[in-house]
């Protein structure tokens, strides 16, 4: 009977989920659109086509922000799964299947977690139902939607699918760690599970570590020490297994675009409308668990409490921290619902006993009736409160191809593909939603074959803050996507154009919103008057290269990536290169005299560059170089090699590619970090070659991963070897 109830419950859960997600559209070969999801395609494509064939999971990608260290600061496992599924299913279906993987897995992992914890039925079944309630959350207060914090369907549709995958693994990982601490068995499975969680998202990793500390609480010292040793073994092996990615992440994180968030201060978010009906059961679960000393349930109460504490603490103590407190709310919501599932299982036992006494029906059937009601209520309630969730899934999974504006976007991509290679800067316009998402043009590297200045993995680029300054200066509509940056007052096309040329941008794409798709004029007031950019481009004398529907492609320059500057770069030895670079970027008079961020103890730097005053800078020395100008460069298809020939040996050469510690140069000194976030080298011979390659950090990470694999396999190999010896004797 219990098995049948389990099958029926999961059948109902997945019927509801698959209906909401539009399973028929997921299995249709269209390109997923909508929100950030429609911009993940370059990550998946670059990994599949450029990195994996060379035996790499991370590497240099030239398509966004003048180049980024692809998947160094983002999470490789989901995209690796897409690549593995592409061969049998095709890249479009594979992509969509992986985006829903976390959503579909969460009810199963919550059920399995309670089973691993040996909690009696119906607690595991009710945990699966609790996960379903969480997945359909969308309107947590009358004024606040739950769409980008992570874990639920709405956040997944917004593009947070790596978080959803890692989030689905979290309840099971905590349960498996509990079993390791209690029984001392299963440490290898636990290490693999933790590794998968780590390689899918860092926030869940942080919560996992905080939650695992609960395994050591309220235990005798000897038991706590034994648990600590077992946890250390699992975490140590998991760290080694993920070190090929994790070690560079930890040691290079200072080279990301640092965000400073405005924290949410609405404490009503801690008790959202959609789970308030279940909070009484949460209280019952907590009281019973404490009364019974049920540490298995407190395993979820503890990280939930920590998440609530961090949410409040960030509001009070760090209102502009790099961690946004809203990202703690999904953990609080899910863990509250899981404790409520335990509380509901306790109440189910009470109600079944009461029903048996009042009606005389057998306890077995009374229990079945009560549990069936407790299963049906949350699943049906979740479906009825789905709001816009299923419409959003339909929008995303019907694909770009189903959108009214897609032929127009496709025509632009095809037009860009016919042009000589060069970086593309495009006007931002919210009308792009007609194509499938306002971020559609971030797919220029995939569909148009050209690098573009804007992309999805904003935090992976130290040049992202400068790009969004450029966006505000060259687009009437703008996003200010990097919080905490001192943005300019508004539209300033001449200064924006100077900034774009610093980055070696070749093409500027303007969008004429004063025309409709049939090239007919419409009142500009109806669409925001977005012809301003075209007027500014014409006033700047930019030549028109191509026209594609409402898009006009202008040429800004040659697009060459190497340049000898007009004035000798100025050496700045100061730890806050980011603030100094932004201050320099805000002064148009300084742009021809770039800053080099290096140590005065570096003899190569002190010999090659002029010396500035100590920051804050008020003036810059201007030492004119004899022969400034652009030089042609050759780049590899994957963007990880830049080579050029020069007759100006000994002079500083700007390389208009984002700086990162992995860049090494042959035939020159450097490369040094140059404002805004590019590179400068000083040739010692006429042939110069820069290449992006592993440093001791990456090599150490890979060595640790090999050690982790050895640690994982050693018990199996030793067991096999001992068995063979026994057979031989």
PDB file of N, CA, C and O in Angstrom, residues 219-227:
ATOM      1  N   UNK A 219      26.595  17.027  20.621  1.00  0.00           N
ATOM      2  CA  UNK A 219      27.078  15.653  20.629  1.00  0.00           C
ATOM      3  C   UNK A 219      28.175  15.521  21.683  1.00  0.00           C
ATOM      4  O   UNK A 219      28.905  16.482  21.952  1.00  0.00           O
ATOM      5  N   UNK A 220      28.343  14.348  22.278  1.00  0.00           N
ATOM      6  CA  UNK A 220      29.490  14.135  23.168  1.00  0.00           C
ATOM      7  C   UNK A 220      30.787  14.413  22.424  1.00  0.00           C
ATOM      8  O   UNK A 220      30.866  14.262  21.195  1.00  0.00           O
ATOM      9  N   UNK A 221      31.798  14.804  23.158  1.00  0.00           N
ATOM     10  CA  UNK A 221      33.049  15.215  22.543  1.00  0.00           C
ATOM     11  C   UNK A 221      33.631  14.124  21.650  1.00  0.00           C
ATOM     12  O   UNK A 221      34.057  14.395  20.524  1.00  0.00           O
ATOM     13  N   UNK A 222      33.645  12.899  22.126  1.00  0.00           N
ATOM     14  CA  UNK A 222      34.236  11.812  21.335  1.00  0.00           C
ATOM     15  C   UNK A 222      33.468  11.618  20.030  1.00  0.00           C
ATOM     16  O   UNK A 222      34.065  11.448  18.957  1.00  0.00           O
ATOM     17  N   UNK A 223      32.123  11.641  20.107  1.00  0.00           N
ATOM     18  CA  UNK A 223      31.310  11.477  18.901  1.00  0.00           C
ATOM     19  C   UNK A 223      31.498  12.657  17.960  1.00  0.00           C
ATOM     20  O   UNK A 223      31.550  12.500  16.732  1.00  0.00           O
ATOM     21  N   UNK A 224      31.616  13.875  18.523  1.00  0.00           N
ATOM     22  CA  UNK A 224      31.819  15.059  17.690  1.00  0.00           C
ATOM     23  C   UNK A 224      33.157  14.992  16.963  1.00  0.00           C
ATOM     24  O   UNK A 224      33.261  15.351  15.784  1.00  0.00           O
ATOM     25  N   UNK A 225      34.198  14.516  17.665  1.00  0.00           N
ATOM     26  CA  UNK A 225      35.508  14.395  17.021  1.00  0.00           C
ATOM     27  C   UNK A 225      35.486  13.352  15.908  1.00  0.00           C
ATOM     28  O   UNK A 225      36.072  13.559  14.841  1.00  0.00           O
ATOM     29  N   UNK A 226      34.803  12.236  16.150  1.00  0.00           N
ATOM     30  CA  UNK A 226      34.692  11.213  15.103  1.00  0.00           C
ATOM     31  C   UNK A 226      33.939  11.757  13.897  1.00  0.00           C
ATOM     32  O   UNK A 226      34.330  11.532  12.745  1.00  0.00           O
ATOM     33  N   UNK A 227      32.853  12.499  14.149  1.00  0.00           N
ATOM     34  CA  UNK A 227      32.101  13.103  13.053  1.00  0.00           C
ATOM     35  C   UNK A 227      32.948  14.118  12.303  1.00  0.00           C
ATOM     36  O   UNK A 227      32.901  14.201  11.068  1.00  0.00           O
TER      37      UNK A 227
END
